[in-house]
Tab-separated table of C-alpha atoms in Angstrom:
chain	number	residue	atom	x	y	z
J	51	MET	CA	1.165	-13.487	-16.900
J	52	ILE	CA	1.691	-10.784	-14.414
J	53	ILE	CA	4.364	-7.959	-14.937
J	54	ASN	CA	5.053	-4.781	-13.832
J	55	ASP	CA	5.313	-2.915	-17.254
J	56	TYR	CA	3.876	0.264	-15.025
J	57	ALA	CA	6.172	1.736	-13.680
J	58	THR	CA	6.028	5.473	-14.953
J	59	ALA	CA	4.355	8.804	-13.683
J	60	GLU	CA	3.836	9.678	-17.116
J	61	TYR	CA	1.317	6.294	-17.164
J	62	TRP	CA	0.007	7.115	-13.884
J	63	ASP	CA	-0.281	10.896	-14.433
J	64	ARG	CA	-2.563	10.140	-17.419
J	65	LEU	CA	-4.882	7.222	-15.870
J	66	TYR	CA	-5.082	10.687	-12.803
J	67	THR	CA	-5.654	13.367	-15.268
J	68	GLN	CA	-8.770	11.063	-16.897
J	69	GLY	CA	-9.991	10.937	-13.014
J	70	ARG	CA	-9.802	7.579	-13.145
J	71	SER	CA	-10.354	5.434	-9.194
J	72	TYR	CA	-9.954	2.846	-7.472
J	73	ARG	CA	-11.425	0.454	-5.071
J	74	PRO	CA	-12.937	2.751	-2.391
J	75	VAL	CA	-12.235	1.577	1.075
J	76	THR	CA	-14.790	0.328	3.246
J	77	SER	CA	-15.074	0.205	7.192
J	78	LEU	CA	-14.681	-3.806	7.107
J	79	GLU	CA	-11.180	-2.631	5.439
J	80	THR	CA	-10.591	-0.782	8.231
J	81	GLU	CA	-11.406	-2.554	10.926
J	82	LEU	CA	-9.886	-5.302	10.230
J	83	PHE	CA	-6.658	-3.318	9.698
J	84	GLN	CA	-7.905	-1.599	13.236
J	85	SER	CA	-7.956	-4.958	15.294
J	86	LEU	CA	-5.334	-7.092	13.407
J	87	VAL	CA	-2.159	-4.190	13.502
J	88	GLN	CA	-3.451	-2.977	17.049
J	89	THR	CA	-3.435	0.793	15.858
J	90	LYS	CA	-2.489	3.092	18.687
J	91	PRO	CA	-2.979	7.068	18.094
J	92	GLY	CA	0.692	8.539	17.215
J	93	MET	CA	2.102	5.766	15.238
J	94	THR	CA	3.611	6.298	12.395
J	95	VAL	CA	2.509	5.102	8.960
J	96	VAL	CA	4.131	5.261	5.246
J	97	GLU	CA	2.277	4.056	2.283
J	98	ILE	CA	3.450	3.367	-0.807
J	99	GLY	CA	1.620	3.910	-4.299
J	100	CYS	CA	-1.084	6.328	-1.972
J	101	GLY	CA	-2.558	7.247	-5.036
J	102	THR	CA	-4.992	9.986	-4.438
J	103	GLY	CA	-5.078	9.352	-0.514
J	104	ASP	CA	-8.149	7.483	0.293
J	105	TRP	CA	-6.215	4.999	2.354
J	106	ALA	CA	-4.367	7.459	4.053
J	107	ARG	CA	-7.058	9.492	5.198
J	108	ALA	CA	-9.273	6.025	6.693
J	109	LEU	CA	-5.892	5.985	8.869
J	110	ALA	CA	-5.389	9.648	9.762
J	111	SER	CA	-8.956	9.181	11.341
J	112	MET	CA	-7.792	6.919	13.876
J	113	GLY	CA	-5.247	9.412	14.758
J	114	LEU	CA	-2.580	7.704	13.368
J	115	SER	CA	0.601	9.974	11.313
J	116	ILE	CA	0.737	9.099	7.526
J	117	THR	CA	3.197	10.014	5.457
J	118	GLY	CA	1.902	8.809	1.854
J	119	TYR	CA	4.321	8.458	-1.303
J	120	ASP	CA	2.914	8.415	-4.891
J	121	LEU	CA	5.366	8.441	-8.380
J	122	SER	CA	2.402	10.458	-9.493
J	123	GLY	CA	2.586	14.465	-9.077
J	124	VAL	CA	-0.857	14.599	-10.325
J	125	ALA	CA	-2.264	11.800	-7.971
J	126	ILE	CA	-0.133	13.635	-5.345
J	127	ALA	CA	-1.639	17.053	-6.178
J	128	GLU	CA	-5.260	15.983	-5.620
J	129	ALA	CA	-4.304	13.526	-2.518
J	130	THR	CA	-3.296	17.088	-0.865
J	131	LYS	CA	-6.446	18.962	-2.208
J	132	LEU	CA	-8.953	16.370	-0.892
J	133	THR	CA	-7.103	16.435	2.398
J	134	GLU	CA	-6.990	20.199	3.247
J	135	HIS	CA	-9.368	19.961	6.105
J	136	ASP	CA	-9.890	18.086	9.172
J	137	TYR	CA	-7.598	14.770	8.416
J	138	GLY	CA	-4.945	15.351	11.736
J	139	ASP	CA	-1.402	14.257	10.848
J	140	VAL	CA	-1.595	13.172	6.656
J	141	ARG	CA	1.468	14.459	4.384
J	142	PHE	CA	1.738	13.754	0.711
J	143	ALA	CA	5.073	13.202	-1.359
J	144	GLU	CA	6.052	12.488	-4.666
J	145	TRP	CA	8.675	10.132	-4.642
J	146	ASP	CA	9.200	7.193	-7.255
J	147	ILE	CA	9.734	4.215	-4.581
J	148	HIS	CA	12.018	2.490	-7.839
J	149	ASN	CA	14.697	5.530	-7.568
J	150	ALA	CA	17.680	4.572	-5.621
J	151	THR	CA	17.389	7.283	-3.626
J	152	HIS	CA	15.122	8.179	-0.011
J	153	PRO	CA	12.841	10.357	0.634
J	154	TYR	CA	14.427	12.642	3.535
J	155	GLY	CA	12.917	11.965	7.001
J	156	LEU	CA	12.329	8.062	5.262
J	157	LEU	CA	14.918	6.366	7.748
J	158	PRO	CA	16.096	2.625	9.109
J	159	GLN	CA	13.547	1.703	12.547
J	160	SER	CA	12.036	5.582	11.536
J	161	VAL	CA	7.973	4.268	11.526
J	162	ASP	CA	5.398	1.572	12.854
J	163	ILE	CA	3.600	0.467	9.969
J	164	VAL	CA	4.539	0.788	6.181
J	165	THR	CA	1.259	-0.183	4.111
J	166	CYS	CA	0.851	-0.919	0.701
J	167	ARG	CA	-2.825	-0.997	-0.260
J	168	LEU	CA	-3.453	-2.114	-4.485
J	169	THR	CA	0.338	-1.379	-5.495
J	170	ILE	CA	2.271	-4.372	-4.400
J	171	ALA	CA	1.972	-6.278	-7.736
J	172	PHE	CA	3.097	-2.919	-9.436
J	173	LEU	CA	6.526	-3.126	-7.714
J	174	ASP	CA	9.748	-4.902	-6.801
J	175	ARG	CA	8.043	-7.265	-4.426
J	176	GLU	CA	11.586	-8.599	-3.126
J	177	LYS	CA	13.100	-4.992	-2.865
J	178	PHE	CA	10.047	-2.603	-1.765
J	179	VAL	CA	9.891	-6.020	1.188
J	180	LYS	CA	13.177	-5.141	2.141
J	181	ASP	CA	13.212	-1.580	2.108
J	182	ALA	CA	10.172	-2.142	4.461
J	183	PHE	CA	10.874	-3.979	6.972
J	184	ARG	CA	14.340	-1.409	7.139
J	185	TRP	CA	12.108	1.447	7.719
J	186	LEU	CA	10.379	-0.170	10.172
J	187	LYS	CA	10.721	-0.215	14.068
J	188	PRO	CA	11.410	-3.235	15.530
J	189	ARG	CA	8.495	-5.710	15.671
J	190	GLY	CA	6.684	-2.820	12.865
J	191	PHE	CA	3.962	-4.147	10.718
J	192	LEU	CA	4.090	-3.926	6.509
J	193	HIS	CA	0.590	-4.007	5.967
J	194	ILE	CA	-0.417	-5.092	2.168
J	195	VAL	CA	-3.338	-5.666	0.203
J	196	THR	CA	-3.941	-6.895	-3.360
J	197	PRO	CA	-5.999	-8.449	-5.812
J	198	VAL	CA	-5.696	-12.256	-6.053
J	199	HIS	CA	-5.115	-13.500	-9.704
J	200	GLU	CA	-6.690	-16.848	-9.545
J	201	HIS	CA	-9.625	-15.315	-8.051
J	202	LEU	CA	-10.265	-12.180	-10.350
J	203	LYS	CA	-12.670	-12.334	-12.988
J	204	PRO	CA	-11.769	-12.485	-16.639
J	205	SER	CA	-12.736	-8.930	-16.454
J	206	GLU	CA	-10.638	-7.255	-14.196
J	207	LYS	CA	-8.628	-5.294	-15.310
J	208	HIS	CA	-6.265	-4.675	-12.132
J	209	ARG	CA	-3.355	-6.981	-11.631
J	210	GLY	CA	-2.999	-9.046	-8.659
J	211	LEU	CA	-0.667	-11.419	-7.139
J	212	THR	CA	-1.218	-15.164	-7.795
J	213	GLU	CA	-0.914	-17.313	-4.508
J	214	GLN	CA	2.542	-18.396	-5.211
J	215	GLN	CA	4.148	-14.639	-4.905
J	216	ILE	CA	1.846	-14.430	-1.996
J	217	SER	CA	3.539	-17.132	-0.546
J	218	GLU	CA	6.768	-15.553	-1.628
J	219	LEU	CA	6.333	-12.462	0.341
J	220	SER	CA	5.919	-13.954	3.478
J	221	ALA	CA	8.055	-16.354	3.123
J	222	GLY	CA	9.890	-16.450	6.879
J	223	LEU	CA	7.784	-14.087	8.458
J	224	GLU	CA	5.239	-13.929	10.514
J	225	GLN	CA	1.971	-13.915	8.806
J	226	THR	CA	-1.835	-12.946	8.971
J	227	ARG	CA	-3.597	-13.272	6.132
J	228	TYR	CA	-7.604	-11.980	5.428
J	229	ALA	CA	-9.869	-11.807	3.065
J	230	ILE	CA	-10.972	-8.137	2.625
J	231	GLU	CA	-14.378	-9.294	0.251
J	232	LEU	CA	-15.973	-12.448	0.744
J	233	ASP	CA	-14.701	-14.563	-2.794
J	234	ARG	CA	-11.218	-14.093	-1.470
J	235	SER	CA	-10.223	-12.097	-5.070
J	236	ILE	CA	-8.733	-9.406	-2.882
J	237	THR	CA	-6.516	-10.273	0.189
J	238	GLY	CA	-4.592	-8.480	3.139
J	239	LEU	CA	-1.824	-9.490	5.125
J	240	VAL	CA	-0.089	-8.460	7.969
J	241	LEU	CA	3.894	-9.317	8.162
J	242	GLN	CA	6.368	-9.205	10.889
J	243	GLN	CA	9.373	-10.123	11.635
J	244	SER	CA	9.969	-13.052	13.843
J	245	ALA	CA	10.716	-11.984	17.382
């Protein structure tokens, strides 16, 4: 059973303090994202659950303007340290998305892309999708990368979404789904509101 029981900063701070690392960003992943989202330099991006900033740095290298949020202060400190030089327009801030108060500057229709890489299983999905589309400009992109529960090996520890949960996420939205791993254990979704 997949549950969202790891929603505290203390839990994630402890993992990041222990040096826990997560799936590295691959060139295939960035190429697929760039192609499907049709990125242009200067587009604004909000990343939810940015961790130590690997995905944010990959997006910044495309000329995108990134703000990465994570509830772990330890992860944000590490992301900031790793991004001190030559990464363009990228910033990080500590924020618990489960908090009712949104960060200053995260306004309705203020961003081109909202992305959530490997963290959607830990969020209130319905609230997150609703919030994301409120932050997005018209025809903006919600980009999600998630493990797929049915395709994970029994030894896999990372939580993923079930196929049913993935279908529920994209109900009523334009969807492009793509495999990041050949075994379909990691999938990407690009979602837009209908024109």
